[in-house]
Amino acid sequence: MAPAEHPPVRLSHVTLVYDGGVRALDDVSLEVSRGERICVLGANGSGKSTLASVVCGLLAPDEGTVELAGERVCADGRPDLEAYRRARRSLGLVFQNPDDQIVTSVVEDDVAFGPENLGLPRDEIAARVARELRRVAMEGYAGADPSRLSGGQRQRVCIAGALAMEPAVLVLDEPGSLLDVRGRAAIMRVMGRLAAAGTTLIHVTHFMEEALDADRVLVMDHGRILLEGTPDEVFSHGPELSGLGLEVPFAARLSERLDLPWTCDERQLLCELGTVPNLHKTLMEERPDIKHVCKLGTVPNLQVEHVTFSYGRGERALDDVSFEVPAGSSTAIIGQTGSGKSTLLRLLCGLERPDEGRVVVDGHDTSSRRGSKAARRAVGYVMQHPERQLFAETVEKDVAFGPRNLKLPAAEVERRVSRAIETVGLTARRNDSPFTLSGGQRRLCALAGILAMEPRILVLDEPTAGLDPRGRAMLRRVLARLSEQGITLVQVTHSMEDAARSERVIALDQSRLVAIGTPREVFSRDNERRLREGGLGIPRSLRVARELEDRGWPPLGDPLTTDELVAAIRARAERAKVTVPFAREGRC
């Protein structure tokens, strides 16, 4: 009898405690088979990233035994440094934040860094670098400076660098958090090909749909593995997942709302819906009464007039872009990775000046030094990782830092701090250290520090990136509250669902403006092909509605949210005198 194959990852009763007594991993045991594809889910702070760091050999536990790539690297809490060194040659990691991983000033040099440390021949290194840059669609940026790339482009460079080492075990910690729709889809395809070729994959994510392709799903909470099984098995625990701050995939949520047989498979859901029979022709011409209120101000808070900007390497980050943002409105800026979104935000904040054209912020032309300074006072800028600006001993002191620097009276500082903390829902944590907060709460704390400066305009760069479902919902509620208060909101997002919640959408593609209007106008059928070609998509609810229409349903009224889609389907069923589930006619 042939000996059993040694699993590339085996953890036995592993516990890891950070400084301050935080138990990041608590008696975790895990075995991963060769070629298995594992997906790890959990709320912010549940221990996912710590588990990823242990599996790829970056952290050694305080207790337990770890075997990686055939090496016993830690036995009963005692690390073997030489065994770790040998094992790491077969392990790869892609961090959540690319800035934690990029080490050189040239893209191709960064991708070559790992293979060079493996001592590979120069020709082999060059071949691997070219292959992996092509795989992540970054071959045109081989000679670029990573610091001049967008966050999503830097993330693709990191993924290429990890793949160039041809690891037997590849750990990916939120690899798509900064990527556009097409970028995330491309990474999922790459992961599929790697799994088919025998690479062991451990994928940490907050995108529930990404877990559907895994062989096994783990759900973590407070350092422990609470649920484990196939995607269907794990997602069948909907109430338990909701209690952990997670959610089930869109197809499962929709099937439950429509009282259809439960499924995580969107294709199966469409089959269940089938086609509605015997609809009168007049019904085909009707549209359900779905209203979308869009209250816009008449005075522009932000004016962008024929703006062109480049970073000096011959490529235009923005090319002849013009639009206005009404006062008190909420606007979403969408676009593929590298389309110019973050650059546009920096111009709106007065941090950069356009090469051509002009930007007017709250009446101040940023082309002058005085205008730029006035714009910075009017705008609150929430960067991609605002929680990194936290530093004080308590939430209250951190939020008070800005107002105190303005030399405001103590009573005014107290008023602003209290109001900002209350707005983001952290009153009960006011005297706690910001570093004891969850990931979503830390982001809200950083947002409170900006709100305490009382900006008239709030600009946010990917505010929900890297947050778990509960954190995303929490932040969306806060932004809705700010919009009600009359603050002008502008956010860059890769989430089409977040864009659909805004009053206006601005779409960029390859540094140019390609669409602007209400969500219904931008996500119209006329624009759908252009958006897909630009690496974007449309909200899931709208995509399902259009697929149903393509299968013979009458128009469903362009529903942008799940509530609107459910209402539209039920309205059609009632008018057609059928019940859910509908007749299964035609072939799926």
PDB file of N, CA and C in Angstrom, residues 193-273:
ATOM      1  N   ARG A 193      -7.695  28.253 -12.425  1.00  0.00           N
ATOM      2  CA  ARG A 193      -6.673  27.538 -13.200  1.00  0.00           C
ATOM      3  C   ARG A 193      -5.579  26.985 -12.285  1.00  0.00           C
ATOM      4  N   LEU A 194      -5.207  27.746 -11.263  1.00  0.00           N
ATOM      5  CA  LEU A 194      -4.190  27.265 -10.326  1.00  0.00           C
ATOM      6  C   LEU A 194      -4.684  26.037  -9.573  1.00  0.00           C
ATOM      7  N   ALA A 195      -5.949  26.076  -9.142  1.00  0.00           N
ATOM      8  CA  ALA A 195      -6.503  24.927  -8.427  1.00  0.00           C
ATOM      9  C   ALA A 195      -6.545  23.701  -9.331  1.00  0.00           C
ATOM     10  N   ALA A 196      -6.919  23.899 -10.601  1.00  0.00           N
ATOM     11  CA  ALA A 196      -6.972  22.785 -11.548  1.00  0.00           C
ATOM     12  C   ALA A 196      -5.587  22.203 -11.789  1.00  0.00           C
ATOM     13  N   ALA A 197      -4.554  23.047 -11.667  1.00  0.00           N
ATOM     14  CA  ALA A 197      -3.180  22.584 -11.878  1.00  0.00           C
ATOM     15  C   ALA A 197      -2.572  21.974 -10.607  1.00  0.00           C
ATOM     16  N   GLY A 198      -3.324  21.942  -9.510  1.00  0.00           N
ATOM     17  CA  GLY A 198      -2.834  21.286  -8.308  1.00  0.00           C
ATOM     18  C   GLY A 198      -2.301  22.196  -7.223  1.00  0.00           C
ATOM     19  N   THR A 199      -2.397  23.521  -7.414  1.00  0.00           N
ATOM     20  CA  THR A 199      -1.948  24.445  -6.374  1.00  0.00           C
ATOM     21  C   THR A 199      -2.966  24.460  -5.232  1.00  0.00           C
ATOM     22  N   THR A 200      -2.477  24.383  -4.025  1.00  0.00           N
ATOM     23  CA  THR A 200      -3.342  24.476  -2.855  1.00  0.00           C
ATOM     24  C   THR A 200      -3.639  25.949  -2.586  1.00  0.00           C
ATOM     25  N   LEU A 201      -4.916  26.303  -2.488  1.00  0.00           N
ATOM     26  CA  LEU A 201      -5.315  27.706  -2.347  1.00  0.00           C
ATOM     27  C   LEU A 201      -6.072  27.909  -1.039  1.00  0.00           C
ATOM     28  N   ILE A 202      -5.690  28.964  -0.325  1.00  0.00           N
ATOM     29  CA  ILE A 202      -6.422  29.396   0.867  1.00  0.00           C
ATOM     30  C   ILE A 202      -6.772  30.856   0.653  1.00  0.00           C
ATOM     31  N   HIS A 203      -8.049  31.128   0.516  1.00  0.00           N
ATOM     32  CA  HIS A 203      -8.544  32.428   0.065  1.00  0.00           C
ATOM     33  C   HIS A 203      -9.392  33.074   1.161  1.00  0.00           C
ATOM     34  N   VAL A 204      -8.927  34.188   1.684  1.00  0.00           N
ATOM     35  CA  VAL A 204      -9.683  34.967   2.667  1.00  0.00           C
ATOM     36  C   VAL A 204     -10.459  36.050   1.920  1.00  0.00           C
ATOM     37  N   THR A 205     -11.758  36.164   2.179  1.00  0.00           N
ATOM     38  CA  THR A 205     -12.543  37.150   1.441  1.00  0.00           C
ATOM     39  C   THR A 205     -13.759  37.603   2.231  1.00  0.00           C
ATOM     40  N   HIS A 206     -14.274  38.792   1.878  1.00  0.00           N
ATOM     41  CA  HIS A 206     -15.552  39.271   2.386  1.00  0.00           C
ATOM     42  C   HIS A 206     -16.615  39.232   1.306  1.00  0.00           C
ATOM     43  N   PHE A 207     -16.255  38.800   0.085  1.00  0.00           N
ATOM     44  CA  PHE A 207     -17.221  38.666  -0.998  1.00  0.00           C
ATOM     45  C   PHE A 207     -17.797  37.255  -0.949  1.00  0.00           C
ATOM     46  N   MET A 208     -19.053  37.128  -0.510  1.00  0.00           N
ATOM     47  CA  MET A 208     -19.642  35.803  -0.295  1.00  0.00           C
ATOM     48  C   MET A 208     -19.690  34.986  -1.580  1.00  0.00           C
ATOM     49  N   GLU A 209     -19.962  35.649  -2.714  1.00  0.00           N
ATOM     50  CA  GLU A 209     -20.043  34.909  -3.979  1.00  0.00           C
ATOM     51  C   GLU A 209     -18.725  34.228  -4.329  1.00  0.00           C
ATOM     52  N   GLU A 210     -17.583  34.805  -3.894  1.00  0.00           N
ATOM     53  CA  GLU A 210     -16.289  34.209  -4.214  1.00  0.00           C
ATOM     54  C   GLU A 210     -16.100  32.870  -3.508  1.00  0.00           C
ATOM     55  N   ALA A 211     -16.824  32.654  -2.421  1.00  0.00           N
ATOM     56  CA  ALA A 211     -16.691  31.396  -1.684  1.00  0.00           C
ATOM     57  C   ALA A 211     -17.374  30.238  -2.399  1.00  0.00           C
ATOM     58  N   LEU A 212     -18.246  30.527  -3.360  1.00  0.00           N
ATOM     59  CA  LEU A 212     -19.008  29.465  -4.015  1.00  0.00           C
ATOM     60  C   LEU A 212     -18.128  28.555  -4.858  1.00  0.00           C
ATOM     61  N   ASP A 213     -16.958  29.020  -5.278  1.00  0.00           N
ATOM     62  CA  ASP A 213     -16.062  28.208  -6.102  1.00  0.00           C
ATOM     63  C   ASP A 213     -15.128  27.340  -5.270  1.00  0.00           C
ATOM     64  N   ALA A 214     -15.172  27.448  -3.945  1.00  0.00           N
ATOM     65  CA  ALA A 214     -14.252  26.712  -3.088  1.00  0.00           C
ATOM     66  C   ALA A 214     -14.706  25.263  -2.909  1.00  0.00           C
ATOM     67  N   ASP A 215     -13.738  24.408  -2.592  1.00  0.00           N
ATOM     68  CA  ASP A 215     -14.068  23.032  -2.221  1.00  0.00           C
ATOM     69  C   ASP A 215     -14.625  22.979  -0.804  1.00  0.00           C
ATOM     70  N   ARG A 216     -14.090  23.874   0.053  1.00  0.00           N
ATOM     71  CA  ARG A 216     -14.494  23.883   1.452  1.00  0.00           C
ATOM     72  C   ARG A 216     -14.487  25.322   1.959  1.00  0.00           C
ATOM     73  N   VAL A 217     -15.437  25.669   2.811  1.00  0.00           N
ATOM     74  CA  VAL A 217     -15.550  27.006   3.379  1.00  0.00           C
ATOM     75  C   VAL A 217     -15.413  26.912   4.893  1.00  0.00           C
ATOM     76  N   LEU A 218     -14.590  27.807   5.457  1.00  0.00           N
ATOM     77  CA  LEU A 218     -14.439  27.921   6.898  1.00  0.00           C
ATOM     78  C   LEU A 218     -15.005  29.269   7.328  1.00  0.00           C
ATOM     79  N   VAL A 219     -15.733  29.291   8.426  1.00  0.00           N
ATOM     80  CA  VAL A 219     -16.243  30.538   8.994  1.00  0.00           C
ATOM     81  C   VAL A 219     -15.638  30.710  10.376  1.00  0.00           C
ATOM     82  N   MET A 220     -14.950  31.853  10.577  1.00  0.00           N
ATOM     83  CA  MET A 220     -14.256  32.100  11.837  1.00  0.00           C
ATOM     84  C   MET A 220     -14.962  33.164  12.663  1.00  0.00           C
ATOM     85  N   ASP A 221     -14.803  33.035  13.971  1.00  0.00           N
ATOM     86  CA  ASP A 221     -15.323  34.039  14.894  1.00  0.00           C
ATOM     87  C   ASP A 221     -14.491  33.979  16.173  1.00  0.00           C
ATOM     88  N   HIS A 222     -13.957  35.136  16.584  1.00  0.00           N
ATOM     89  CA  HIS A 222     -13.134  35.228  17.795  1.00  0.00           C
ATOM     90  C   HIS A 222     -12.045  34.162  17.835  1.00  0.00           C
ATOM     91  N   GLY A 223     -11.379  33.983  16.688  1.00  0.00           N
ATOM     92  CA  GLY A 223     -10.227  33.107  16.645  1.00  0.00           C
ATOM     93  C   GLY A 223     -10.522  31.632  16.527  1.00  0.00           C
ATOM     94  N   ARG A 224     -11.781  31.264  16.409  1.00  0.00           N
ATOM     95  CA  ARG A 224     -12.152  29.853  16.299  1.00  0.00           C
ATOM     96  C   ARG A 224     -12.859  29.577  14.977  1.00  0.00           C
ATOM     97  N   ILE A 225     -12.793  28.329  14.508  1.00  0.00           N
ATOM     98  CA  ILE A 225     -13.547  27.905  13.327  1.00  0.00           C
ATOM     99  C   ILE A 225     -14.907  27.422  13.811  1.00  0.00           C
ATOM    100  N   LEU A 226     -15.974  28.176  13.476  1.00  0.00           N
ATOM    101  CA  LEU A 226     -17.318  27.859  13.947  1.00  0.00           C
ATOM    102  C   LEU A 226     -18.097  26.993  12.972  1.00  0.00           C
ATOM    103  N   LEU A 227     -17.912  27.235  11.680  1.00  0.00           N
ATOM    104  CA  LEU A 227     -18.603  26.466  10.656  1.00  0.00           C
ATOM    105  C   LEU A 227     -17.595  25.968   9.638  1.00  0.00           C
ATOM    106  N   GLU A 228     -17.853  24.800   9.082  1.00  0.00           N
ATOM    107  CA  GLU A 228     -16.943  24.222   8.084  1.00  0.00           C
ATOM    108  C   GLU A 228     -17.730  23.258   7.218  1.00  0.00           C
ATOM    109  N   GLY A 229     -17.512  23.325   5.903  1.00  0.00           N
ATOM    110  CA  GLY A 229     -18.200  22.422   5.001  1.00  0.00           C
ATOM    111  C   GLY A 229     -18.172  22.940   3.584  1.00  0.00           C
ATOM    112  N   THR A 230     -18.967  22.328   2.705  1.00  0.00           N
ATOM    113  CA  THR A 230     -19.080  22.809   1.339  1.00  0.00           C
ATOM    114  C   THR A 230     -19.785  24.169   1.359  1.00  0.00           C
ATOM    115  N   PRO A 231     -19.691  24.932   0.276  1.00  0.00           N
ATOM    116  CA  PRO A 231     -20.390  26.224   0.258  1.00  0.00           C
ATOM    117  C   PRO A 231     -21.884  26.110   0.570  1.00  0.00           C
ATOM    118  N   ASP A 232     -22.563  25.128  -0.023  1.00  0.00           N
ATOM    119  CA  ASP A 232     -23.994  24.972   0.250  1.00  0.00           C
ATOM    120  C   ASP A 232     -24.247  24.650   1.713  1.00  0.00           C
ATOM    121  N   GLU A 233     -23.421  23.797   2.288  1.00  0.00           N
ATOM    122  CA  GLU A 233     -23.603  23.431   3.693  1.00  0.00           C
ATOM    123  C   GLU A 233     -23.439  24.641   4.610  1.00  0.00           C
ATOM    124  N   VAL A 234     -22.402  25.425   4.359  1.00  0.00           N
ATOM    125  CA  VAL A 234     -22.131  26.572   5.221  1.00  0.00           C
ATOM    126  C   VAL A 234     -23.188  27.653   5.045  1.00  0.00           C
ATOM    127  N   PHE A 235     -23.551  27.968   3.801  1.00  0.00           N
ATOM    128  CA  PHE A 235     -24.501  29.052   3.566  1.00  0.00           C
ATOM    129  C   PHE A 235     -25.933  28.668   3.915  1.00  0.00           C
ATOM    130  N   SER A 236     -26.179  27.397   4.185  1.00  0.00           N
ATOM    131  CA  SER A 236     -27.510  27.006   4.647  1.00  0.00           C
ATOM    132  C   SER A 236     -27.765  27.474   6.077  1.00  0.00           C
ATOM    133  N   HIS A 237     -26.707  27.910   6.777  1.00  0.00           N
ATOM    134  CA  HIS A 237     -26.823  28.426   8.147  1.00  0.00           C
ATOM    135  C   HIS A 237     -27.025  29.940   8.115  1.00  0.00           C
ATOM    136  N   GLY A 238     -28.037  30.403   7.382  1.00  0.00           N
ATOM    137  CA  GLY A 238     -28.245  31.842   7.197  1.00  0.00           C
ATOM    138  C   GLY A 238     -28.367  32.632   8.486  1.00  0.00           C
ATOM    139  N   PRO A 239     -29.256  32.249   9.417  1.00  0.00           N
ATOM    140  CA  PRO A 239     -29.400  33.017  10.658  1.00  0.00           C
ATOM    141  C   PRO A 239     -28.113  33.071  11.474  1.00  0.00           C
ATOM    142  N   GLU A 240     -27.380  31.958  11.514  1.00  0.00           N
ATOM    143  CA  GLU A 240     -26.127  31.939  12.274  1.00  0.00           C
ATOM    144  C   GLU A 240     -25.096  32.865  11.634  1.00  0.00           C
ATOM    145  N   LEU A 241     -25.022  32.858  10.308  1.00  0.00           N
ATOM    146  CA  LEU A 241     -24.096  33.748   9.609  1.00  0.00           C
ATOM    147  C   LEU A 241     -24.472  35.212   9.848  1.00  0.00           C
ATOM    148  N   SER A 242     -25.755  35.503   9.817  1.00  0.00           N
ATOM    149  CA  SER A 242     -26.210  36.870  10.069  1.00  0.00           C
ATOM    150  C   SER A 242     -25.809  37.330  11.462  1.00  0.00           C
ATOM    151  N   GLY A 243     -25.898  36.425  12.442  1.00  0.00           N
ATOM    152  CA  GLY A 243     -25.490  36.759  13.796  1.00  0.00           C
ATOM    153  C   GLY A 243     -24.004  37.040  13.912  1.00  0.00           C
ATOM    154  N   LEU A 244     -23.211  36.527  12.961  1.00  0.00           N
ATOM    155  CA  LEU A 244     -21.763  36.761  12.948  1.00  0.00           C
ATOM    156  C   LEU A 244     -21.394  37.990  12.122  1.00  0.00           C
ATOM    157  N   GLY A 245     -22.387  38.704  11.605  1.00  0.00           N
ATOM    158  CA  GLY A 245     -22.113  39.888  10.799  1.00  0.00           C
ATOM    159  C   GLY A 245     -21.846  39.574   9.344  1.00  0.00           C
ATOM    160  N   LEU A 246     -22.212  38.368   8.900  1.00  0.00           N
ATOM    161  CA  LEU A 246     -22.005  37.964   7.515  1.00  0.00           C
ATOM    162  C   LEU A 246     -23.362  37.886   6.809  1.00  0.00           C
ATOM    163  N   GLU A 247     -23.354  37.436   5.574  1.00  0.00           N
ATOM    164  CA  GLU A 247     -24.581  37.289   4.808  1.00  0.00           C
ATOM    165  C   GLU A 247     -24.428  36.111   3.871  1.00  0.00           C
ATOM    166  N   VAL A 248     -25.526  35.637   3.324  1.00  0.00           N
ATOM    167  CA  VAL A 248     -25.466  34.567   2.334  1.00  0.00           C
ATOM    168  C   VAL A 248     -25.365  35.202   0.953  1.00  0.00           C
ATOM    169  N   PRO A 249     -24.943  34.445  -0.066  1.00  0.00           N
ATOM    170  CA  PRO A 249     -24.843  35.018  -1.421  1.00  0.00           C
ATOM    171  C   PRO A 249     -26.183  35.545  -1.922  1.00  0.00           C
ATOM    172  N   PHE A 250     -26.105  36.395  -2.928  1.00  0.00           N
ATOM    173  CA  PHE A 250     -27.284  37.085  -3.460  1.00  0.00           C
ATOM    174  C   PHE A 250     -28.368  36.101  -3.879  1.00  0.00           C
ATOM    175  N   ALA A 251     -28.009  35.028  -4.573  1.00  0.00           N
ATOM    176  CA  ALA A 251     -29.011  34.068  -5.051  1.00  0.00           C
ATOM    177  C   ALA A 251     -29.769  33.451  -3.881  1.00  0.00           C
ATOM    178  N   ALA A 252     -29.067  33.154  -2.781  1.00  0.00           N
ATOM    179  CA  ALA A 252     -29.730  32.575  -1.612  1.00  0.00           C
ATOM    180  C   ALA A 252     -30.684  33.586  -0.972  1.00  0.00           C
ATOM    181  N   ARG A 253     -30.253  34.858  -0.886  1.00  0.00           N
ATOM    182  CA  ARG A 253     -31.120  35.878  -0.304  1.00  0.00           C
ATOM    183  C   ARG A 253     -32.385  36.050  -1.142  1.00  0.00           C
ATOM    184  N   LEU A 254     -32.201  36.063  -2.462  1.00  0.00           N
ATOM    185  CA  LEU A 254     -33.349  36.293  -3.346  1.00  0.00           C
ATOM    186  C   LEU A 254     -34.286  35.093  -3.327  1.00  0.00           C
ATOM    187  N   SER A 255     -33.756  33.877  -3.340  1.00  0.00           N
ATOM    188  CA  SER A 255     -34.617  32.688  -3.326  1.00  0.00           C
ATOM    189  C   SER A 255     -35.445  32.633  -2.046  1.00  0.00           C
ATOM    190  N   GLU A 256     -34.857  33.057  -0.909  1.00  0.00           N
ATOM    191  CA  GLU A 256     -35.602  33.088   0.346  1.00  0.00           C
ATOM    192  C   GLU A 256     -36.711  34.133   0.300  1.00  0.00           C
ATOM    193  N   ARG A 257     -36.392  35.312  -0.252  1.00  0.00           N
ATOM    194  CA  ARG A 257     -37.392  36.393  -0.312  1.00  0.00           C
ATOM    195  C   ARG A 257     -38.577  36.004  -1.196  1.00  0.00           C
ATOM    196  N   LEU A 258     -38.322  35.178  -2.218  1.00  0.00           N
ATOM    197  CA  LEU A 258     -39.371  34.800  -3.155  1.00  0.00           C
ATOM    198  C   LEU A 258     -40.028  33.462  -2.815  1.00  0.00           C
ATOM    199  N   ASP A 259     -39.625  32.867  -1.659  1.00  0.00           N
ATOM    200  CA  ASP A 259     -40.178  31.569  -1.232  1.00  0.00           C
ATOM    201  C   ASP A 259     -39.934  30.483  -2.271  1.00  0.00           C
ATOM    202  N   LEU A 260     -38.794  30.561  -2.940  1.00  0.00           N
ATOM    203  CA  LEU A 260     -38.403  29.527  -3.900  1.00  0.00           C
ATOM    204  C   LEU A 260     -37.511  28.503  -3.212  1.00  0.00           C
ATOM    205  N   PRO A 261     -37.307  27.331  -3.810  1.00  0.00           N
ATOM    206  CA  PRO A 261     -36.357  26.378  -3.241  1.00  0.00           C
ATOM    207  C   PRO A 261     -34.999  27.048  -3.037  1.00  0.00           C
ATOM    208  N   TRP A 262     -34.441  26.878  -1.850  1.00  0.00           N
ATOM    209  CA  TRP A 262     -33.198  27.564  -1.481  1.00  0.00           C
ATOM    210  C   TRP A 262     -32.057  27.137  -2.389  1.00  0.00           C
ATOM    211  N   THR A 263     -31.278  28.095  -2.858  1.00  0.00           N
ATOM    212  CA  THR A 263     -30.099  27.802  -3.670  1.00  0.00           C
ATOM    213  C   THR A 263     -29.108  28.944  -3.590  1.00  0.00           C
ATOM    214  N   CYS A 264     -27.827  28.601  -3.698  1.00  0.00           N
ATOM    215  CA  CYS A 264     -26.767  29.609  -3.815  1.00  0.00           C
ATOM    216  C   CYS A 264     -26.393  29.846  -5.269  1.00  0.00           C
ATOM    217  N   ASP A 265     -26.932  29.009  -6.155  1.00  0.00           N
ATOM    218  CA  ASP A 265     -26.561  29.029  -7.566  1.00  0.00           C
ATOM    219  C   ASP A 265     -27.509  29.954  -8.327  1.00  0.00           C
ATOM    220  N   GLU A 266     -26.967  31.049  -8.868  1.00  0.00           N
ATOM    221  CA  GLU A 266     -27.810  32.007  -9.571  1.00  0.00           C
ATOM    222  C   GLU A 266     -28.441  31.398 -10.818  1.00  0.00           C
ATOM    223  N   ARG A 267     -27.707  30.511 -11.494  1.00  0.00           N
ATOM    224  CA  ARG A 267     -28.271  29.865 -12.682  1.00  0.00           C
ATOM    225  C   ARG A 267     -29.466  28.996 -12.305  1.00  0.00           C
ATOM    226  N   GLN A 268     -29.345  28.274 -11.180  1.00  0.00           N
ATOM    227  CA  GLN A 268     -30.448  27.453 -10.723  1.00  0.00           C
ATOM    228  C   GLN A 268     -31.641  28.315 -10.333  1.00  0.00           C
ATOM    229  N   LEU A 269     -31.370  29.462  -9.730  1.00  0.00           N
ATOM    230  CA  LEU A 269     -32.445  30.377  -9.358  1.00  0.00           C
ATOM    231  C   LEU A 269     -33.208  30.842 -10.598  1.00  0.00           C
ATOM    232  N   LEU A 270     -32.480  31.186 -11.651  1.00  0.00           N
ATOM    233  CA  LEU A 270     -33.133  31.618 -12.891  1.00  0.00           C
ATOM    234  C   LEU A 270     -33.974  30.493 -13.480  1.00  0.00           C
ATOM    235  N   CYS A 271     -33.496  29.249 -13.334  1.00  0.00           N
ATOM    236  CA  CYS A 271     -34.286  28.115 -13.809  1.00  0.00           C
ATOM    237  C   CYS A 271     -35.568  27.976 -13.001  1.00  0.00           C
ATOM    238  N   GLU A 272     -35.453  28.193 -11.678  1.00  0.00           N
ATOM    239  CA  GLU A 272     -36.637  28.102 -10.821  1.00  0.00           C
ATOM    240  C   GLU A 272     -37.670  29.160 -11.207  1.00  0.00           C
ATOM    241  N   LEU A 273     -37.190  30.345 -11.520  1.00  0.00           N
ATOM    242  CA  LEU A 273     -38.110  31.408 -11.914  1.00  0.00           C
ATOM    243  C   LEU A 273     -38.774  31.103 -13.251  1.00  0.00           C
TER     244      LEU A 273
END
